[in-house]
CSV table of C-alpha atoms and ligand atoms in Angstrom, one decimal:
chain,number,residue,atom,x,y,z
A,1223,VAL,CA,128.5,-57.4,-56.6
A,1224,ARG,CA,127.3,-59.3,-53.5
A,1225,ALA,CA,128.8,-60.8,-50.5
A,1226,THR,CA,127.1,-62.2,-47.0
A,1227,ARG,CA,128.6,-60.8,-44.0
A,1228,GLY,CA,127.2,-62.6,-40.9
A,1229,GLY,CA,124.0,-63.6,-42.9
A,1230,GLU,CA,123.5,-60.2,-43.8
A,1231,GLU,CA,123.8,-59.1,-47.6
A,1232,VAL,CA,126.4,-56.4,-48.2
A,1233,ARG,CA,126.1,-54.8,-52.0
A,1234,GLY,CA,129.2,-53.1,-53.3
A,1235,TYR,CA,128.9,-50.3,-55.9
A,1236,VAL,CA,128.3,-52.1,-59.2
A,1237,PRO,CA,125.0,-51.7,-60.2
A,1238,SER,CA,122.9,-55.0,-60.2
A,1239,MET,CA,121.1,-56.2,-63.5
A,1240,GLY,CA,117.9,-55.1,-62.1
A,1241,GLN,CA,119.3,-51.3,-61.3
A,1242,ILE,CA,120.7,-51.4,-65.0
A,1243,PHE,CA,117.5,-52.2,-66.4
A,1244,LEU,CA,115.7,-49.8,-64.5
A,1245,ARG,CA,117.9,-46.9,-65.1
A,1246,ARG,CA,117.5,-47.7,-69.0
A,1247,PHE,CA,113.7,-48.0,-68.5
A,1248,GLN,CA,113.7,-44.6,-66.7
A,1249,MET,CA,115.9,-43.0,-69.4
A,1250,VAL,CA,113.7,-43.9,-72.1
A,1251,THR,CA,110.3,-43.0,-70.6
A,1252,GLN,CA,112.2,-39.6,-69.6
A,1253,PHE,CA,113.7,-38.6,-72.8
A,1254,ARG,CA,111.3,-36.6,-74.6
A,1255,GLN,CA,110.3,-34.7,-71.4
A,1256,ALA,CA,114.2,-34.2,-70.5
A,1257,ILE,CA,114.4,-32.8,-74.2
A,1258,GLU,CA,111.4,-30.3,-73.4
A,1259,GLU,CA,112.8,-29.5,-70.0
A,1260,GLY,CA,116.2,-28.5,-71.3
A,1261,GLN,CA,118.2,-31.2,-69.7
A,1262,VAL,CA,119.4,-32.5,-73.3
A,1263,SER,CA,122.1,-30.1,-75.1
A,1264,VAL,CA,124.2,-30.1,-78.0
A,1265,HIS,CA,128.0,-29.9,-77.3
A,1266,TYR,CA,130.5,-28.8,-80.5
A,1267,GLN,CA,133.7,-29.9,-81.1
A,1268,PRO,CA,135.7,-28.1,-83.7
A,1269,LYS,CA,137.5,-29.7,-86.9
A,1270,VAL,CA,140.5,-27.9,-88.5
A,1271,SER,CA,142.4,-28.2,-91.7
A,1272,LEU,CA,145.9,-29.1,-92.0
A,1273,PRO,CA,148.0,-27.7,-92.1
A,1274,SER,CA,146.3,-24.3,-91.9
A,1275,LYS,CA,144.3,-24.8,-89.0
A,1276,GLN,CA,141.4,-23.3,-90.4
A,1277,VAL,CA,138.3,-24.2,-88.4
A,1278,LEU,CA,135.9,-26.0,-91.2
A,1279,GLY,CA,133.4,-27.1,-88.9
A,1280,VAL,CA,132.0,-28.7,-85.8
A,1281,GLU,CA,130.9,-31.9,-84.7
A,1282,ALA,CA,127.6,-32.0,-82.7
A,1283,LEU,CA,127.9,-34.3,-79.8
A,1284,VAL,CA,124.6,-34.6,-77.7
A,1285,ARG,CA,124.8,-34.7,-73.9
A,1286,TRP,CA,122.0,-35.4,-71.2
A,1287,GLN,CA,122.2,-33.6,-67.7
A,1288,HIS,CA,119.9,-35.7,-65.7
A,1289,PRO,CA,118.5,-34.8,-62.6
A,1290,GLU,CA,119.4,-38.2,-60.7
A,1291,PHE,CA,122.1,-39.7,-62.8
A,1292,GLY,CA,124.0,-36.8,-63.6
A,1293,ARG,CA,125.7,-36.2,-66.8
A,1294,LEU,CA,125.1,-38.7,-69.4
A,1295,ASP,CA,127.3,-39.1,-72.1
A,1296,PRO,CA,125.7,-40.3,-75.4
A,1297,ASP,CA,127.2,-43.8,-75.2
A,1298,GLU,CA,125.2,-44.4,-72.0
A,1299,PHE,CA,121.9,-43.2,-73.4
A,1300,VAL,CA,121.8,-43.6,-77.2
A,1301,PRO,CA,121.6,-47.2,-77.2
A,1302,ALA,CA,118.7,-47.3,-75.1
A,1303,VAL,CA,117.1,-44.3,-76.9
A,1304,GLU,CA,117.5,-46.3,-80.2
A,1305,ALA,CA,116.2,-49.4,-79.0
A,1306,ALA,CA,113.1,-47.5,-77.8
A,1307,GLY,CA,112.3,-46.2,-81.3
A,1308,LEU,CA,113.2,-42.7,-80.3
A,1309,VAL,CA,116.0,-41.8,-82.3
A,1310,GLY,CA,113.7,-39.8,-84.7
A,1311,VAL,CA,113.5,-37.6,-81.7
A,1312,LEU,CA,117.1,-37.4,-80.9
A,1313,THR,CA,118.4,-36.8,-84.4
A,1314,GLY,CA,115.6,-34.3,-84.9
A,1315,PHE,CA,116.5,-32.3,-82.0
A,1316,VAL,CA,120.3,-32.3,-82.5
A,1317,LEU,CA,119.9,-31.3,-86.2
A,1318,GLU,CA,117.5,-28.6,-85.3
A,1319,GLN,CA,119.9,-27.2,-82.6
A,1320,SER,CA,122.9,-27.4,-85.1
A,1321,LEU,CA,121.1,-25.7,-88.0
A,1322,ILE,CA,120.2,-22.8,-85.6
A,1323,ARG,CA,123.9,-22.7,-84.8
A,1324,VAL,CA,125.2,-22.8,-88.3
A,1325,ARG,CA,122.3,-20.0,-89.1
A,1326,LYS,CA,123.8,-17.7,-86.5
A,1327,TRP,CA,127.4,-17.9,-88.1
A,1328,MET,CA,126.1,-17.2,-91.2
A,1329,ASP,CA,124.4,-14.3,-90.2
A,1330,GLU,CA,127.8,-13.3,-88.8
A,1331,GLY,CA,129.5,-13.9,-91.8
A,1332,LEU,CA,130.9,-17.2,-90.9
A,1333,ARG,CA,131.1,-20.3,-93.1
A,1334,ILE,CA,131.1,-23.1,-90.6
A,1335,SER,CA,129.6,-26.5,-91.4
A,1336,VAL,CA,128.1,-28.9,-88.7
A,1337,ALA,CA,128.2,-32.6,-88.8
A,1338,VAL,CA,125.5,-34.7,-86.9
A,1339,ASN,CA,125.6,-38.4,-86.3
A,1340,LEU,CA,123.1,-40.5,-87.4
A,1341,SER,CA,122.0,-43.9,-86.1
A,1342,VAL,CA,121.2,-46.7,-87.9
A,1343,ARG,CA,117.7,-46.1,-87.3
A,1344,ASN,CA,117.4,-42.7,-89.1
A,1345,LEU,CA,118.7,-44.8,-92.2
A,1346,ALA,CA,115.6,-47.1,-92.1
A,1347,ASP,CA,113.5,-44.3,-92.4
A,1348,GLU,CA,112.5,-43.4,-95.8
A,1349,ASP,CA,110.9,-40.1,-94.9
A,1350,PHE,CA,114.3,-38.9,-93.4
A,1351,PRO,CA,115.5,-37.1,-96.2
A,1352,ALA,CA,112.3,-35.2,-96.6
A,1353,LYS,CA,112.4,-34.1,-92.8
A,1354,VAL,CA,116.0,-32.9,-93.4
A,1355,VAL,CA,115.0,-30.9,-96.3
A,1356,GLU,CA,112.3,-29.4,-94.2
A,1357,VAL,CA,114.5,-28.2,-91.6
A,1358,LEU,CA,117.5,-27.0,-93.9
A,1359,ARG,CA,114.6,-24.7,-95.4
A,1360,LYS,CA,113.2,-23.5,-92.2
A,1361,PHE,CA,116.8,-22.1,-91.1
A,1362,GLY,CA,117.9,-21.3,-94.8
A,1363,VAL,CA,121.0,-23.3,-94.6
A,1364,PRO,CA,122.5,-24.7,-97.8
A,1365,PRO,CA,123.0,-28.5,-97.7
A,1366,GLU,CA,126.8,-28.3,-98.1
A,1367,LEU,CA,127.0,-26.6,-94.6
A,1368,LEU,CA,125.6,-30.1,-93.2
A,1369,THR,CA,127.5,-33.4,-92.9
A,1370,PHE,CA,125.8,-36.6,-91.5
A,1371,GLU,CA,128.3,-39.0,-90.0
A,1372,LEU,CA,127.4,-43.0,-90.3
A,1373,THR,CA,129.2,-45.9,-88.9
A,1374,GLU,CA,129.9,-48.7,-91.4
A,1375,SER,CA,127.6,-51.0,-89.2
A,1376,GLY,CA,125.1,-48.5,-89.4
A,1377,VAL,CA,125.1,-48.6,-93.5
A,1378,MET,CA,125.8,-52.5,-93.4
A,1379,ALA,CA,122.9,-53.4,-90.8
A,1380,ASP,CA,120.6,-52.9,-93.9
A,1381,PRO,CA,122.1,-51.7,-96.8
A,1382,GLN,CA,118.9,-52.2,-99.1
A,1383,LYS,CA,117.2,-49.9,-96.9
A,1384,ALA,CA,120.3,-47.4,-96.2
A,1385,LEU,CA,121.8,-47.2,-99.6
A,1386,PRO,CA,118.8,-45.3,-101.4
A,1387,ILE,CA,118.5,-42.9,-98.2
A,1388,LEU,CA,121.9,-42.2,-98.3
A,1389,ARG,CA,121.7,-41.6,-102.3
A,1390,GLU,CA,118.9,-39.3,-101.7
A,1391,LEU,CA,120.4,-37.2,-98.8
A,1392,HIS,CA,123.8,-37.0,-101.1
A,1393,GLY,CA,121.9,-36.2,-104.0
A,1394,LEU,CA,120.8,-33.2,-102.1
A,1395,GLY,CA,124.2,-31.8,-101.7
A,1396,ILE,CA,124.7,-32.8,-98.1
A,1397,VAL,CA,128.2,-34.2,-97.1
A,1398,LEU,CA,128.4,-37.8,-95.9
A,1399,ALA,CA,131.3,-39.1,-93.8
A,1400,VAL,CA,131.9,-42.6,-92.5
A,1401,ASP,CA,132.7,-42.4,-88.9
A,1402,ASP,CA,135.0,-44.6,-86.9
A,1403,PHE,CA,136.6,-46.2,-90.1
A,1404,GLY,CA,138.8,-49.2,-89.4
A,1405,THR,CA,137.0,-50.6,-86.7
A,1406,GLY,CA,134.3,-52.7,-88.4
A,1407,TYR,CA,134.6,-54.8,-91.5
A,1408,SER,CA,135.9,-52.2,-93.5
A,1409,SER,CA,136.8,-53.2,-97.2
A,1410,LEU,CA,137.9,-51.2,-100.2
A,1411,ALA,CA,134.8,-52.6,-102.2
A,1412,TYR,CA,132.5,-51.4,-99.5
A,1413,LEU,CA,133.8,-47.9,-99.3
A,1414,ARG,CA,134.0,-47.6,-103.2
A,1415,GLN,CA,129.9,-48.3,-103.2
A,1416,LEU,CA,128.8,-45.8,-100.8
A,1417,PRO,CA,128.1,-42.1,-101.8
A,1418,VAL,CA,130.4,-40.7,-99.3
A,1419,ASP,CA,132.7,-37.7,-99.4
A,1420,GLU,CA,134.7,-38.2,-96.1
A,1421,VAL,CA,136.3,-40.5,-94.2
A,1422,LYS,CA,137.0,-40.5,-90.3
A,1423,ILE,CA,139.8,-42.5,-89.0
A,1424,ASP,CA,138.8,-43.9,-85.5
A,1425,LYS,CA,140.5,-42.3,-82.6
A,1426,SER,CA,141.6,-45.8,-81.2
A,1427,PHE,CA,144.2,-45.9,-83.9
A,1428,VAL,CA,144.9,-42.1,-83.8
A,1429,LEU,CA,145.5,-42.5,-80.1
A,1430,GLY,CA,147.9,-45.3,-80.5
A,1431,MET,CA,149.8,-44.1,-83.5
A,1432,GLY,CA,152.4,-42.8,-81.4
A,1433,THR,CA,153.3,-45.9,-79.6
A,1434,ASP,CA,152.3,-48.5,-81.6
A,1435,LEU,CA,153.9,-49.2,-85.3
A,1436,GLY,CA,150.6,-51.2,-86.3
A,1437,ASP,CA,148.2,-48.2,-85.5
A,1438,LEU,CA,150.6,-46.1,-87.4
A,1439,ALA,CA,150.4,-48.1,-90.3
A,1440,VAL,CA,146.6,-48.2,-90.1
A,1441,VAL,CA,146.5,-44.7,-89.9
A,1442,ARG,CA,148.7,-44.1,-93.1
A,1443,SER,CA,146.7,-46.7,-95.1
A,1444,ILE,CA,143.5,-45.0,-94.4
A,1445,VAL,CA,144.6,-41.7,-95.3
A,1446,GLU,CA,146.1,-43.4,-98.5
A,1447,LEU,CA,143.0,-45.2,-99.3
A,1448,GLY,CA,140.8,-42.3,-98.5
A,1449,HIS,CA,142.9,-40.0,-101.1
A,1450,SER,CA,142.9,-42.7,-103.9
A,1451,LEU,CA,139.2,-42.5,-103.7
A,1452,GLY,CA,139.2,-39.0,-103.7
A,1453,LEU,CA,137.9,-38.7,-100.4
A,1454,ALA,CA,138.6,-36.1,-97.6
A,1455,VAL,CA,140.2,-37.8,-94.5
A,1456,VAL,CA,139.7,-36.9,-91.1
A,1457,ALA,CA,141.5,-37.8,-88.0
A,1458,GLU,CA,139.6,-37.8,-84.5
A,1459,GLY,CA,141.0,-38.5,-81.3
A,1460,VAL,CA,144.2,-35.9,-81.8
A,1461,GLU,CA,145.5,-35.3,-78.2
A,1462,GLU,CA,149.1,-34.9,-79.0
A,1463,ASP,CA,151.2,-32.4,-81.1
A,1464,VAL,CA,153.2,-35.6,-82.0
A,1465,ALA,CA,150.2,-37.0,-83.6
A,1466,ARG,CA,148.9,-33.7,-85.3
A,1467,ASP,CA,152.4,-33.4,-87.1
A,1468,GLN,CA,152.6,-36.7,-88.2
A,1469,LEU,CA,149.2,-36.8,-89.7
A,1470,GLU,CA,150.4,-33.5,-91.2
A,1471,ALA,CA,153.1,-35.2,-92.7
A,1472,MET,CA,150.9,-38.2,-94.1
A,1473,GLY,CA,148.8,-35.4,-96.0
A,1474,CYS,CA,145.8,-36.0,-93.5
A,1475,ASP,CA,143.4,-33.2,-94.6
A,1476,VAL,CA,141.4,-32.3,-91.1
A,1477,ALA,CA,142.0,-33.0,-87.4
A,1478,GLN,CA,139.9,-33.3,-84.5
A,1479,GLY,CA,140.7,-33.7,-81.0
A,1480,TYR,CA,141.3,-32.6,-77.2
A,1481,LEU,CA,144.7,-30.9,-78.5
A,1482,ILE,CA,142.3,-28.5,-80.7
A,1483,SER,CA,139.2,-28.5,-78.3
A,1484,ARG,CA,137.0,-30.7,-76.1
A,1485,PRO,CA,133.5,-30.7,-77.0
A,1486,LEU,CA,132.3,-27.5,-75.8
A,1487,ALA,CA,128.6,-25.9,-74.8
A,1488,GLU,CA,127.6,-23.3,-77.1
A,1489,ASP,CA,128.8,-20.4,-75.1
A,1490,ARG,CA,132.1,-21.7,-74.6
A,1491,LEU,CA,132.4,-22.7,-78.3
A,1492,GLU,CA,131.9,-19.0,-79.4
A,1493,ALA,CA,134.2,-17.9,-76.8
A,1494,TRP,CA,136.7,-20.5,-78.1
A,1495,LEU,CA,136.2,-19.2,-81.8
A,1496,GLN,CA,136.6,-15.3,-80.6
A,1497,ALA,CA,139.7,-15.9,-79.0
A,1498,ARG,CA,141.2,-17.9,-81.6
A,1499,THR,CA,140.2,-15.3,-84.2
A,1500,ALA,CA,141.7,-12.7,-82.3
A,1501,ARG,CA,144.7,-14.1,-81.5
A,1502,SER,CA,145.4,-15.2,-85.1
A,1503,THR,CA,144.4,-12.0,-86.8
A,1504,GLY,CA,144.2,-9.4,-84.3
A,1505,ARG,CA,141.0,-8.2,-86.0
A,1506,LYS,CA,137.2,-9.3,-85.7
A,1507,MET,CA,135.7,-12.4,-86.5
A,1508,GLU,CA,136.1,-12.9,-90.2
A,1509,THR,CA,135.3,-15.8,-92.7
A,1510,VAL,CA,138.5,-17.6,-92.4
A,1511,LEU,CA,139.4,-18.4,-88.9
A,1512,THR,CA,142.7,-19.6,-88.1
A,1513,LEU,CA,144.2,-21.3,-84.8
B,286,LIG,P1,131.9,-40.3,-82.5
B,286,LIG,O1,131.1,-39.8,-83.5
B,286,LIG,O2,133.0,-40.9,-83.1
B,286,LIG,O3,132.5,-39.0,-81.6
B,286,LIG,C1,133.6,-38.7,-81.4
B,286,LIG,C2,133.8,-39.2,-79.7
B,286,LIG,O4,135.2,-38.9,-79.5
B,286,LIG,C3,133.1,-37.9,-78.7
B,286,LIG,O5,132.8,-38.8,-77.8
B,286,LIG,C4,134.1,-37.1,-78.5
B,286,LIG,O6,134.1,-36.4,-77.4
B,286,LIG,C5,135.4,-38.0,-78.4
B,286,LIG,N1,136.7,-37.3,-78.6
B,286,LIG,C6,136.8,-36.2,-79.3
B,286,LIG,N2,138.3,-36.2,-79.3
B,286,LIG,C7,138.8,-36.9,-78.5
B,286,LIG,C8,140.3,-37.0,-78.2
B,286,LIG,O7,141.3,-36.1,-78.5
B,286,LIG,N3,140.6,-38.0,-77.3
B,286,LIG,C9,139.5,-38.7,-77.0
B,286,LIG,N4,139.8,-39.6,-75.9
B,286,LIG,N5,138.1,-38.6,-77.2
B,286,LIG,C10,138.0,-37.8,-78.1
B,286,LIG,P2,131.0,-38.6,-77.3
B,286,LIG,O8,130.7,-37.1,-77.1
B,286,LIG,O9,131.2,-39.3,-75.7
B,286,LIG,O10,130.4,-39.4,-78.4
B,286,LIG,C11,130.4,-40.8,-78.2
B,286,LIG,C12,129.7,-41.5,-79.7
B,286,LIG,O11,128.2,-41.0,-79.2
B,286,LIG,C13,129.8,-40.8,-80.8
B,286,LIG,O12,130.9,-41.0,-81.3
B,286,LIG,C14,128.7,-40.8,-81.5
B,286,LIG,O13,129.0,-42.1,-82.1
B,286,LIG,C15,127.5,-41.1,-80.7
B,286,LIG,N6,126.8,-39.8,-80.8
B,286,LIG,C16,127.3,-38.5,-80.1
B,286,LIG,N7,126.4,-37.7,-80.2
B,286,LIG,C17,125.3,-38.2,-81.2
B,286,LIG,C18,124.1,-38.0,-81.5
B,286,LIG,O14,123.6,-36.6,-81.5
B,286,LIG,N8,123.3,-38.8,-82.1
B,286,LIG,C19,123.8,-40.0,-82.3
B,286,LIG,N9,123.1,-41.1,-83.1
B,286,LIG,N10,124.8,-40.9,-81.9
B,286,LIG,C20,125.5,-39.5,-81.2
B,287,LIG,MG1,130.9,-38.9,-85.4
B,288,LIG,MG1,134.3,-41.4,-84.4
B,289,LIG,MG1,132.2,-43.5,-81.7
């Protein structure tokens, strides 16, 4: 925002195009080093089954604590990282951190899976499945404890390339989920062709379902559609008790959202799991965790 006052230029707080460009440029040039220096971390958000509220898994969500720009959320830097061809580095890092976490749980006798978000670019890399197999082996994690979340646009960008890779990942026993379902050009025919196990209803519909009958109808249809195709249905963006109760009544299988927990850093997630288990069972952590 620019204005002139007495011939002198006054600048507002909205960054100029040049500043935005510079920031993106800095982000991509600094990304690898940021990982090495520990500025990039993975937060985890629990997913619980309905109605039992058992903790089935967590979704891995990347964060960047930038020394100059402060905390960056993925929407602010993942697109730049993708455009710079660095998504392999990002996914590799998140996957490794996530599997280290799952391995620790396994060693404690806990069966909790982790969901990692993939980018379109991962689905264009023919060597991606082999890389995944290598990391699973490295940590001795069974493929069914790993979920990959992909968006429809990610698959539809280049289905010729993406489909064989998805089939390979699915064939390995990795769970596949369609993320943000309902926002793209979703169609029944398209969902039926994908080798997926799970559909995640986009949070915009879940957030709106309490006040908007249209959103409620969309949520209800996705639950029915998913079930008719034999898929598990996950609702993201569950912030209110009412929404959770409605989802439960519709038969939605899994809930994720601020009502259950925000995405948490690793140590806080551990504390969260401990507290929930202690409260529900009065015993030590066991394979079944209940809210
Ligand atoms: P997503 O995969 O759809 O993740 C869900 C987003 O919704 C997360 O935002 C999460 O913090 C937020 N969320 C969860 N529960 C609630 C709720 O109850 N209310 C509201 N309002 N929001 C909720 P986040 O962490 O900012 O991530 C944004 C997007 O960035 C993700 O959307 C995903 O597409 C992408 N992303 C995150 N981590 C990674 C990653 O490691 N790799 C790639 N390629 N993309 C990532
Ligand atoms: Mg996701
Ligand atoms: Mg989503
Ligand atoms: Mg999203």
